[in-house]
mmCIF file of C-alpha atoms in Angstrom:
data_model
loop_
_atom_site.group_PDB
_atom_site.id
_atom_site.type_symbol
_atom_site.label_atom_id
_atom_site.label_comp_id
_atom_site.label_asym_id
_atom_site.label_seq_id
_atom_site.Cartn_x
_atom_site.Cartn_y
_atom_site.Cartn_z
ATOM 1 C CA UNK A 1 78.069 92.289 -66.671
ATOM 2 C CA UNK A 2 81.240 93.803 -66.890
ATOM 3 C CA UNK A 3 81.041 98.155 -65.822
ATOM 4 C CA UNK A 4 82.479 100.867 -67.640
ATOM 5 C CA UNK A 5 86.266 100.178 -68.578
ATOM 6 C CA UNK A 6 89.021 103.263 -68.747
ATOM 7 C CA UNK A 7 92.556 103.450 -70.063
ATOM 8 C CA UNK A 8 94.917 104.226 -69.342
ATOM 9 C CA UNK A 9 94.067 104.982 -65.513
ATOM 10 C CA UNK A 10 97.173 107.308 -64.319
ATOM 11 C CA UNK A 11 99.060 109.425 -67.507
ATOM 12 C CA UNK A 12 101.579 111.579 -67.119
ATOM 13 C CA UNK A 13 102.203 114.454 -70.498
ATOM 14 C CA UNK A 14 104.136 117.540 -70.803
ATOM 15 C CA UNK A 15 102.352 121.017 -71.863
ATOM 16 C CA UNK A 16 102.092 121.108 -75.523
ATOM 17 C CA UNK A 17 101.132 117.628 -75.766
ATOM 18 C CA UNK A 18 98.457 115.730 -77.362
ATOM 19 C CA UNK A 19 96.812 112.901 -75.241
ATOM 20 C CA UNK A 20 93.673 110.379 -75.897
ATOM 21 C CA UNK A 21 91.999 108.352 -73.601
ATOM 22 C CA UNK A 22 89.660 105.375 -74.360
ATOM 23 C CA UNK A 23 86.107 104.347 -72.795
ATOM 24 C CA UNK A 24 84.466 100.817 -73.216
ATOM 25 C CA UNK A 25 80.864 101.062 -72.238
ATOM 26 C CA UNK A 26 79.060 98.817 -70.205
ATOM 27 C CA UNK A 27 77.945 96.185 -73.139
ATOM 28 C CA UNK A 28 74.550 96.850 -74.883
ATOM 29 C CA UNK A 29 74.661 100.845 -73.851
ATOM 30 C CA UNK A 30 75.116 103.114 -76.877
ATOM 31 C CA UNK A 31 75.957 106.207 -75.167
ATOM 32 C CA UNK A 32 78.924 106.990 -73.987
ATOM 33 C CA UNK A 33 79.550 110.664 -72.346
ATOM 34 C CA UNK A 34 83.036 112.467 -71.209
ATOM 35 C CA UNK A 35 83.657 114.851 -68.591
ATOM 36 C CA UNK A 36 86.279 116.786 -66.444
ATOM 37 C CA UNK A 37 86.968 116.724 -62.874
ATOM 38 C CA UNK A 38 89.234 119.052 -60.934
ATOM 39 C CA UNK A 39 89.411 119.743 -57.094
ATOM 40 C CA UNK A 40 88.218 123.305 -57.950
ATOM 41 C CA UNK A 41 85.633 123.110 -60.720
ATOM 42 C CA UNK A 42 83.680 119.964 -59.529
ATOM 43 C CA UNK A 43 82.778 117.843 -62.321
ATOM 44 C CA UNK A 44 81.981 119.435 -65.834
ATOM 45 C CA UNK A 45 80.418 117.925 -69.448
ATOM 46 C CA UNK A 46 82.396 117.715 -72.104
ATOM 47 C CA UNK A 47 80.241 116.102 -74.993
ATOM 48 C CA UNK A 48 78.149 113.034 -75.345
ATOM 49 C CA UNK A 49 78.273 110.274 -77.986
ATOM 50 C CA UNK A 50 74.999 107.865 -79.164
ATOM 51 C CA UNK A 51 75.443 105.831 -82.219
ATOM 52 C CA UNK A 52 78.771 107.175 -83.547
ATOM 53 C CA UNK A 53 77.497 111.014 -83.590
ATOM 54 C CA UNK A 54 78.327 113.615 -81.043
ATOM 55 C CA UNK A 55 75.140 114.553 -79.193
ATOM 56 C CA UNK A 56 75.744 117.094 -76.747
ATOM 57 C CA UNK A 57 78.394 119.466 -75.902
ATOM 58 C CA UNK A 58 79.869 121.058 -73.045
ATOM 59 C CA UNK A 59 81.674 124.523 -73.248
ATOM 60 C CA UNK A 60 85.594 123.463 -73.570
ATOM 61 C CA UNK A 61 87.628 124.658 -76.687
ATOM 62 C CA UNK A 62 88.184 123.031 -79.771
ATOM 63 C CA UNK A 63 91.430 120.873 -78.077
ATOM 64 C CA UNK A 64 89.062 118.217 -76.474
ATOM 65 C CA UNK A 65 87.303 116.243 -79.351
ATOM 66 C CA UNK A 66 86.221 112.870 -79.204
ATOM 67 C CA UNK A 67 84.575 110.168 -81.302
ATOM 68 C CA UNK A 68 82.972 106.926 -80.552
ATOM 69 C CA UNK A 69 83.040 104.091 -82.504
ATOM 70 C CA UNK A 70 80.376 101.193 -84.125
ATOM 71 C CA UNK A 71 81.139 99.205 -81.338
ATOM 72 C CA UNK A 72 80.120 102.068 -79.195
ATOM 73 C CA UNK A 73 83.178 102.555 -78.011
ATOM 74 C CA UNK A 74 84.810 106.042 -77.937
ATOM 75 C CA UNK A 75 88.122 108.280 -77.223
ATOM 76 C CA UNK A 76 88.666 111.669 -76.230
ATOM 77 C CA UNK A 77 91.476 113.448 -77.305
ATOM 78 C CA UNK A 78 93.058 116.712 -75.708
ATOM 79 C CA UNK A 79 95.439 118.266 -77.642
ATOM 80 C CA UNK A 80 98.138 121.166 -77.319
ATOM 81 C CA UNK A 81 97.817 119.864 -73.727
ATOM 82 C CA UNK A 82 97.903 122.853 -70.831
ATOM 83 C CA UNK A 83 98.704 122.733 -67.170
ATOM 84 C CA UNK A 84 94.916 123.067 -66.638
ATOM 85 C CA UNK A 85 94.338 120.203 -68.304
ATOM 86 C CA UNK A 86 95.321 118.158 -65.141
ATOM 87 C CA UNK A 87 92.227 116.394 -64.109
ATOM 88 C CA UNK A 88 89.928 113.176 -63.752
ATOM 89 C CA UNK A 89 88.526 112.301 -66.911
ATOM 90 C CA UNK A 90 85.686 110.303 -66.662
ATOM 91 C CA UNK A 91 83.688 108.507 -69.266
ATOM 92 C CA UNK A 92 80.286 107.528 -68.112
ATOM 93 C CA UNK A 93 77.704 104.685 -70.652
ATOM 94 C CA UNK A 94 74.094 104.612 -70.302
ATOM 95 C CA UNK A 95 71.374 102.700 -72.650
ATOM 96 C CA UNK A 96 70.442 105.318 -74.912
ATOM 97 C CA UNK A 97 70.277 109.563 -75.218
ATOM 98 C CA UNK A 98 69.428 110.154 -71.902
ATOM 99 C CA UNK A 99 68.711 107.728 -68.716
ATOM 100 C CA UNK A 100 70.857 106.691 -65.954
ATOM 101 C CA UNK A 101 74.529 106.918 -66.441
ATOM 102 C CA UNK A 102 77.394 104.680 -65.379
ATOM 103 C CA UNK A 103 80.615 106.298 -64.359
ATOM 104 C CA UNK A 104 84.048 104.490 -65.484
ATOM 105 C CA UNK A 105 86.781 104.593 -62.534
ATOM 106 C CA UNK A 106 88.085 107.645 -64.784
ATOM 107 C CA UNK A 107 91.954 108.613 -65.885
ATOM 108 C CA UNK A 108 93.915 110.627 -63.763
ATOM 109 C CA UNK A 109 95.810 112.919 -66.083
ATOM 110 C CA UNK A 110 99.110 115.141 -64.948
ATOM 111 C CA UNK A 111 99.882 117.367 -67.010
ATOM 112 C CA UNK A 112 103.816 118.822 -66.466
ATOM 113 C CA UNK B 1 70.589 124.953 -65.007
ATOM 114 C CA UNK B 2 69.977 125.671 -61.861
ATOM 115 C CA UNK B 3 72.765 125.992 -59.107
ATOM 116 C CA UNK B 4 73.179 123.729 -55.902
ATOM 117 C CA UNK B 5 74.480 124.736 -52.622
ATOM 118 C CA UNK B 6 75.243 121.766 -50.208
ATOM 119 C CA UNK B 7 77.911 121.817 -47.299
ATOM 120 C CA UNK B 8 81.537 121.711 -48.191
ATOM 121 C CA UNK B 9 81.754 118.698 -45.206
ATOM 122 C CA UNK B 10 79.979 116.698 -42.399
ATOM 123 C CA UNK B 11 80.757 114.337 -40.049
ATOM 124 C CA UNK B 12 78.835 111.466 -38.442
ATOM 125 C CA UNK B 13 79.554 108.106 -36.781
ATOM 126 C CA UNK B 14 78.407 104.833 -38.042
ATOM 127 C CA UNK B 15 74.881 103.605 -37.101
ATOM 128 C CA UNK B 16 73.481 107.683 -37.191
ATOM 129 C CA UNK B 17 71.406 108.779 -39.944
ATOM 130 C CA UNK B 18 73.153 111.439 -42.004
ATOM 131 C CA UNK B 19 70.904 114.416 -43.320
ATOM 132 C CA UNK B 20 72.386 116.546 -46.141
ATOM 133 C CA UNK B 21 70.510 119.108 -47.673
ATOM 134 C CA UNK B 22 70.633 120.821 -50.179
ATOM 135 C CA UNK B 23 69.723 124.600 -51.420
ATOM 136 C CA UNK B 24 68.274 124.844 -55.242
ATOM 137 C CA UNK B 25 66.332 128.634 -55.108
ATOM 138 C CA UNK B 26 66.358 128.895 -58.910
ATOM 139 C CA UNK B 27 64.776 125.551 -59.119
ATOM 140 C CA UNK B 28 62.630 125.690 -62.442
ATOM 141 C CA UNK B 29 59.011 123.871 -62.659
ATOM 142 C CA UNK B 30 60.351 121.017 -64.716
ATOM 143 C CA UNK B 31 63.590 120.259 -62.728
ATOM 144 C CA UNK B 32 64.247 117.407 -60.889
ATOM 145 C CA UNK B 33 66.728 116.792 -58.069
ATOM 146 C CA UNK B 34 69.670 113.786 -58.580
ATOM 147 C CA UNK B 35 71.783 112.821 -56.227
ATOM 148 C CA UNK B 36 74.890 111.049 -56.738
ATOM 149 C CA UNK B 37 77.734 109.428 -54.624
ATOM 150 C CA UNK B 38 81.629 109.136 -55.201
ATOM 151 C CA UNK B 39 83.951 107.110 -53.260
ATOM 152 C CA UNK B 40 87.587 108.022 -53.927
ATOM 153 C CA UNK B 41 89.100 106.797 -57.068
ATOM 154 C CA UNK B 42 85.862 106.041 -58.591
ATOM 155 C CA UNK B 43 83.547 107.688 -60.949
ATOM 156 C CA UNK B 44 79.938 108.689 -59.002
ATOM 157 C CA UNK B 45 76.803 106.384 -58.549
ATOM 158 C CA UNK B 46 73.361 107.198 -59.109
ATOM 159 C CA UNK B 47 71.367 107.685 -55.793
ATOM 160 C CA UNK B 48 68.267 108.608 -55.826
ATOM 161 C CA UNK B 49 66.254 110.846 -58.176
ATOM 162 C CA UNK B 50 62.704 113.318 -56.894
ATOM 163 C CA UNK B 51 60.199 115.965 -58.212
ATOM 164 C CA UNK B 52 58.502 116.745 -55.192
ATOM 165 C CA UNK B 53 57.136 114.771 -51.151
ATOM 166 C CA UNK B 54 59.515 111.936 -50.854
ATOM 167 C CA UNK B 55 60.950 109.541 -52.439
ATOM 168 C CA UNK B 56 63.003 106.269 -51.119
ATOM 169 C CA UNK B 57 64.655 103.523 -52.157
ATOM 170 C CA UNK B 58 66.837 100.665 -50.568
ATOM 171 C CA UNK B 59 69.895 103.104 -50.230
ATOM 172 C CA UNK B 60 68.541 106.799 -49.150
ATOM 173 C CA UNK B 61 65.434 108.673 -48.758
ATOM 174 C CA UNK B 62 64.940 111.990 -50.593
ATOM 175 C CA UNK B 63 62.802 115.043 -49.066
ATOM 176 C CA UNK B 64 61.356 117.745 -51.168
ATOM 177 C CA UNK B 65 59.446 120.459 -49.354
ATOM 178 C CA UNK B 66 55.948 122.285 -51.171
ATOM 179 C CA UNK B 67 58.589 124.798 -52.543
ATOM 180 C CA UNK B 68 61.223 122.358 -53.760
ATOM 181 C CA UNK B 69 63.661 125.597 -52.974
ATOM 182 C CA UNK B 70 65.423 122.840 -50.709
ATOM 183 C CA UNK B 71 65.598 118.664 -50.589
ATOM 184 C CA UNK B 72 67.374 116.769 -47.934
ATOM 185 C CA UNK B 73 69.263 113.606 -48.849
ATOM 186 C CA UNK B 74 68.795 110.936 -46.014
ATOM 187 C CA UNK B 75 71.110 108.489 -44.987
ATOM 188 C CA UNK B 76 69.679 105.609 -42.545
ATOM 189 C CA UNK B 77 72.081 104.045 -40.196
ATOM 190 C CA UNK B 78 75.577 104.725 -42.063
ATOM 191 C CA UNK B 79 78.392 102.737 -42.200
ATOM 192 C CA UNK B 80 82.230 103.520 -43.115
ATOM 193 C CA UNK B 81 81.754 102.676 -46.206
ATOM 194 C CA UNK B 82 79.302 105.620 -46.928
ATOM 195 C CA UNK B 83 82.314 107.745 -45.890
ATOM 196 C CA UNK B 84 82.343 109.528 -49.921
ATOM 197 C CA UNK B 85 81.489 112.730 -51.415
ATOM 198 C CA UNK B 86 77.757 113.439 -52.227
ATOM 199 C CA UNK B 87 76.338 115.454 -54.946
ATOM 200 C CA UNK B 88 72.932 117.311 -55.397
ATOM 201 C CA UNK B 89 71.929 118.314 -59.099
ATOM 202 C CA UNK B 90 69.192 120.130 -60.357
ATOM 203 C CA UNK B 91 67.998 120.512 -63.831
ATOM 204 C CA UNK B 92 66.559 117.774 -66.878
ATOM 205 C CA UNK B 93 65.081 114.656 -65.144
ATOM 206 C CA UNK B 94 67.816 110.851 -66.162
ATOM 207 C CA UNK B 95 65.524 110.594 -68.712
ATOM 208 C CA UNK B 96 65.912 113.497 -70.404
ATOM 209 C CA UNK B 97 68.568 114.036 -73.466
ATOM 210 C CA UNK B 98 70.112 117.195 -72.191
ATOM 211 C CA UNK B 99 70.396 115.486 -68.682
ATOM 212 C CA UNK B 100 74.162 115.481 -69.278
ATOM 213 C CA UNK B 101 74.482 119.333 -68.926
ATOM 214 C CA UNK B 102 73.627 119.129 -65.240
ATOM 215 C CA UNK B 103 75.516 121.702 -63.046
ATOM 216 C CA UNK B 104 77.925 119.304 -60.827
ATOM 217 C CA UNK B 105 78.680 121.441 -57.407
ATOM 218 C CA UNK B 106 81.909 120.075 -55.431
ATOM 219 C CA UNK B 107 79.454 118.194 -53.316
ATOM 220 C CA UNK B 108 79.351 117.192 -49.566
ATOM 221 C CA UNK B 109 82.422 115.344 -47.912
ATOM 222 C CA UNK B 110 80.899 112.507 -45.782
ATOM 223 C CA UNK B 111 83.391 111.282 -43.364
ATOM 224 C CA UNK B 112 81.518 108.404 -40.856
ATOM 225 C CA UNK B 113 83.543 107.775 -37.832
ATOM 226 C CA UNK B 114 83.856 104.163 -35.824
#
Protein backbone atom coordinates (compact mmCIF):
# COMPACT_ATOMS: atom_id res chain seq x y z
CA UNK A 1 0.00 0.00 0.00
CA UNK A 2 1.27 3.05 -1.23
CA UNK A 3 2.18 5.89 2.12
CA UNK A 4 1.25 9.33 2.30
CA UNK A 5 2.14 11.29 -1.02
CA UNK A 6 3.28 15.27 -0.92
CA UNK A 7 3.74 17.85 -3.64
CA UNK A 8 5.47 19.58 -4.48
CA UNK A 9 8.49 18.49 -2.11
CA UNK A 10 11.00 21.68 -2.28
CA UNK A 11 9.05 25.35 -3.25
CA UNK A 12 10.57 28.31 -3.41
CA UNK A 13 7.88 31.88 -3.10
CA UNK A 14 8.53 35.43 -2.49
CA UNK A 15 6.81 37.35 0.63
CA UNK A 16 3.44 38.39 -0.38
CA UNK A 17 2.74 35.28 -2.09
CA UNK A 18 0.08 32.79 -2.07
CA UNK A 19 1.18 29.05 -2.09
CA UNK A 20 -0.87 25.53 -1.84
CA UNK A 21 0.39 22.32 -1.26
CA UNK A 22 -1.39 18.95 -1.88
CA UNK A 23 -1.64 15.64 0.37
CA UNK A 24 -2.80 12.15 -0.97
CA UNK A 25 -3.58 9.96 1.96
CA UNK A 26 -2.62 6.59 2.40
CA UNK A 27 -5.77 4.86 0.43
CA UNK A 28 -8.86 3.93 2.57
CA UNK A 29 -7.85 6.70 5.46
CA UNK A 30 -10.31 9.61 5.60
CA UNK A 31 -8.37 11.91 7.64
CA UNK A 32 -5.96 13.86 6.55
CA UNK A 33 -4.17 16.49 9.09
CA UNK A 34 -1.55 19.52 8.30
CA UNK A 35 1.09 20.88 10.33
CA UNK A 36 4.22 23.20 10.56
CA UNK A 37 7.71 22.46 11.27
CA UNK A 38 10.49 24.93 11.92
CA UNK A 39 13.99 24.38 13.56
CA UNK A 40 12.72 26.65 16.40
CA UNK A 41 9.08 25.85 17.08
CA UNK A 42 9.21 21.98 16.75
CA UNK A 43 6.29 20.71 15.02
CA UNK A 44 2.82 22.53 15.40
CA UNK A 45 -1.12 21.60 14.24
CA UNK A 46 -2.58 23.39 11.86
CA UNK A 47 -6.15 21.82 11.28
CA UNK A 48 -7.46 18.39 10.57
CA UNK A 49 -9.78 17.19 7.78
CA UNK A 50 -12.35 13.84 8.01
CA UNK A 51 -14.88 13.49 5.34
CA UNK A 52 -14.52 16.84 3.52
CA UNK A 53 -15.10 19.02 6.88
CA UNK A 54 -12.43 20.69 8.89
CA UNK A 55 -12.24 18.98 12.28
CA UNK A 56 -9.76 20.50 14.37
CA UNK A 57 -7.77 23.57 14.42
CA UNK A 58 -4.54 24.75 15.44
CA UNK A 59 -3.86 28.48 16.42
CA UNK A 60 -2.36 30.04 12.96
CA UNK A 61 -4.19 33.08 11.31
CA UNK A 62 -6.69 33.11 8.82
CA UNK A 63 -3.72 32.84 5.79
CA UNK A 64 -3.41 28.97 6.20
CA UNK A 65 -6.79 27.34 5.12
CA UNK A 66 -7.19 24.12 3.69
CA UNK A 67 -9.84 21.77 2.32
CA UNK A 68 -9.94 18.16 1.54
CA UNK A 69 -11.67 16.65 -1.02
CA UNK A 70 -14.37 13.42 -1.67
CA UNK A 71 -11.56 11.50 -2.54
CA UNK A 72 -10.09 12.42 0.75
CA UNK A 73 -7.63 14.19 -0.59
CA UNK A 74 -6.78 17.75 0.61
CA UNK A 75 -4.61 21.14 0.08
CA UNK A 76 -3.44 23.71 2.27
CA UNK A 77 -3.09 27.01 1.17
CA UNK A 78 -0.91 29.90 2.78
CA UNK A 79 -1.52 33.05 1.53
CA UNK A 80 0.03 36.70 1.71
CA UNK A 81 3.06 34.43 2.30
CA UNK A 82 5.71 35.85 5.18
CA UNK A 83 9.33 35.10 5.81
CA UNK A 84 8.07 33.00 8.77
CA UNK A 85 6.29 31.01 6.72
CA UNK A 86 9.53 29.07 5.79
CA UNK A 87 9.01 25.63 7.08
CA UNK A 88 8.24 21.75 6.65
CA UNK A 89 4.78 21.25 5.95
CA UNK A 90 3.69 18.02 6.64
CA UNK A 91 0.44 16.31 5.93
CA UNK A 92 -0.11 13.25 7.98
CA UNK A 93 -3.58 10.38 7.00
CA UNK A 94 -4.92 8.14 9.51
CA UNK A 95 -8.27 5.84 9.30
CA UNK A 96 -10.68 7.97 10.87
CA UNK A 97 -10.99 11.18 13.66
CA UNK A 98 -8.42 10.12 15.74
CA UNK A 99 -5.94 6.89 15.73
CA UNK A 100 -2.52 6.50 14.54
CA UNK A 101 -1.26 8.95 12.04
CA UNK A 102 0.97 8.58 9.00
CA UNK A 103 3.37 11.36 8.23
CA UNK A 104 3.92 12.32 4.35
CA UNK A 105 7.80 13.07 3.57
CA UNK A 106 6.43 16.82 3.92
CA UNK A 107 7.23 20.13 1.57
CA UNK A 108 10.03 22.13 2.28
CA UNK A 109 8.86 25.67 1.71
CA UNK A 110 11.41 28.91 1.32
CA UNK A 111 9.95 31.68 1.56
CA UNK A 112 12.25 34.88 0.04
CA UNK B 1 -1.60 19.87 26.99
CA UNK B 2 0.92 19.09 28.94
CA UNK B 3 4.65 20.10 28.21
CA UNK B 4 7.66 17.65 27.54
CA UNK B 5 11.18 18.15 28.43
CA UNK B 6 13.65 15.61 26.80
CA UNK B 7 17.46 16.30 26.02
CA UNK B 8 18.32 18.59 23.19
CA UNK B 9 21.04 15.52 22.09
CA UNK B 10 22.71 12.12 22.94
CA UNK B 11 25.13 10.06 21.67
CA UNK B 12 25.64 6.29 21.63
CA UNK B 13 27.41 3.65 19.52
CA UNK B 14 25.73 0.90 17.72
CA UNK B 15 24.94 -2.35 19.62
CA UNK B 16 24.26 -0.05 23.20
CA UNK B 17 20.88 0.42 24.38
CA UNK B 18 19.87 4.08 24.24
CA UNK B 19 17.71 5.43 27.26
CA UNK B 20 15.90 8.76 26.69
CA UNK B 21 13.71 10.09 29.12
CA UNK B 22 11.55 12.22 29.30
CA UNK B 23 10.07 14.93 31.97
CA UNK B 24 6.01 15.45 31.80
CA UNK B 25 5.28 17.16 35.64
CA UNK B 26 1.92 18.53 34.50
CA UNK B 27 0.97 15.15 33.31
CA UNK B 28 -2.96 15.04 33.72
CA UNK B 29 -4.83 11.64 34.90
CA UNK B 30 -6.08 10.89 31.43
CA UNK B 31 -2.83 11.57 29.42
CA UNK B 32 -0.93 9.23 27.74
CA UNK B 33 2.71 9.34 26.62
CA UNK B 34 3.57 8.92 22.49
CA UNK B 35 6.62 8.69 21.23
CA UNK B 36 7.57 9.30 17.80
CA UNK B 37 10.73 9.07 15.54
CA UNK B 38 12.00 11.28 12.52
CA UNK B 39 14.77 10.49 10.29
CA UNK B 40 15.85 13.49 8.20
CA UNK B 41 13.74 14.40 5.31
CA UNK B 42 10.90 12.43 6.48
CA UNK B 43 7.76 13.06 8.32
CA UNK B 44 7.84 11.13 12.08
CA UNK B 45 6.79 7.44 12.84
CA UNK B 46 4.72 6.23 15.51
CA UNK B 47 6.76 4.43 18.30
CA UNK B 48 5.32 3.35 20.99
CA UNK B 49 2.33 4.60 23.01
CA UNK B 50 1.87 4.02 27.46
CA UNK B 51 -0.42 4.98 30.44
CA UNK B 52 1.50 3.66 33.12
CA UNK B 53 4.44 0.14 34.13
CA UNK B 54 5.77 -0.72 30.77
CA UNK B 55 4.99 -1.21 27.69
CA UNK B 56 7.07 -2.91 24.61
CA UNK B 57 6.88 -3.71 21.35
CA UNK B 58 9.26 -5.10 18.55
CA UNK B 59 10.98 -1.59 18.19
CA UNK B 60 11.36 0.09 21.89
CA UNK B 61 10.31 -0.41 25.35
CA UNK B 62 8.48 2.38 27.23
CA UNK B 63 8.89 2.98 31.19
CA UNK B 64 6.39 4.84 33.22
CA UNK B 65 7.16 5.23 36.90
CA UNK B 66 3.96 5.15 39.84
CA UNK B 67 3.98 8.99 39.23
CA UNK B 68 4.08 9.04 35.44
CA UNK B 69 5.93 12.66 36.18
CA UNK B 70 8.72 10.90 33.96
CA UNK B 71 8.86 7.81 31.15
CA UNK B 72 12.01 6.59 29.61
CA UNK B 73 12.03 5.56 25.96
CA UNK B 74 14.31 2.41 25.49
CA UNK B 75 16.26 1.58 22.68
CA UNK B 76 17.74 -2.18 22.59
CA UNK B 77 20.91 -2.69 20.74
CA UNK B 78 20.86 0.42 18.19
CA UNK B 79 22.01 0.58 14.94
CA UNK B 80 22.96 3.67 12.55
CA UNK B 81 19.99 3.71 11.27
CA UNK B 82 18.25 4.74 14.61
CA UNK B 83 20.58 7.77 14.32
CA UNK B 84 17.03 10.37 14.09
CA UNK B 85 15.34 12.76 16.25
CA UNK B 86 12.92 11.38 18.96
CA UNK B 87 9.87 12.92 20.31
CA UNK B 88 7.93 12.50 23.68
CA UNK B 89 4.19 13.81 23.75
CA UNK B 90 1.84 13.99 26.36
CA UNK B 91 -1.79 14.65 26.23
CA UNK B 92 -5.19 12.68 24.38
CA UNK B 93 -4.36 8.94 23.92
CA UNK B 94 -4.05 7.96 19.24
CA UNK B 95 -7.37 7.22 19.75
CA UNK B 96 -8.66 10.16 20.81
CA UNK B 97 -10.16 13.04 18.33
CA UNK B 98 -8.29 15.93 19.79
CA UNK B 99 -5.06 13.72 19.67
CA UNK B 100 -3.86 16.08 16.92
CA UNK B 101 -3.36 19.07 19.35
CA UNK B 102 -0.48 17.29 21.05
CA UNK B 103 2.36 19.66 22.20
CA UNK B 104 5.41 18.55 19.76
CA UNK B 105 8.82 19.56 21.81
CA UNK B 106 12.04 19.78 19.41
CA UNK B 107 12.78 16.29 20.56
CA UNK B 108 16.05 14.33 21.25
CA UNK B 109 18.91 14.20 18.53
CA UNK B 110 20.08 10.52 18.42
CA UNK B 111 23.35 10.29 16.76
CA UNK B 112 24.70 6.26 17.00
CA UNK B 113 28.30 6.03 16.25
CA UNK B 114 30.19 2.86 14.36
Amino acid sequence: KAGVTQTPRYLIKTRGQQVTLSCSPISGHRSVSWYQQTPGQGLQFLFEYFSETQRNKGNFPGRFSGRQFSNSRSEMNVSTLELGDSALYLCASSLAQGGEQYFGPGTRLTVT
Amino acid sequence: LAKTTQPISMDSYEGQEVNITCSHNNIATNDYITWYQQFPSQGPRFIIQGYKTKVTNEVASLFIPADRKSSTLSLPRVSLSDTAVYYCLVGPGLEAGNNRKLIWGLGTSLAVNP
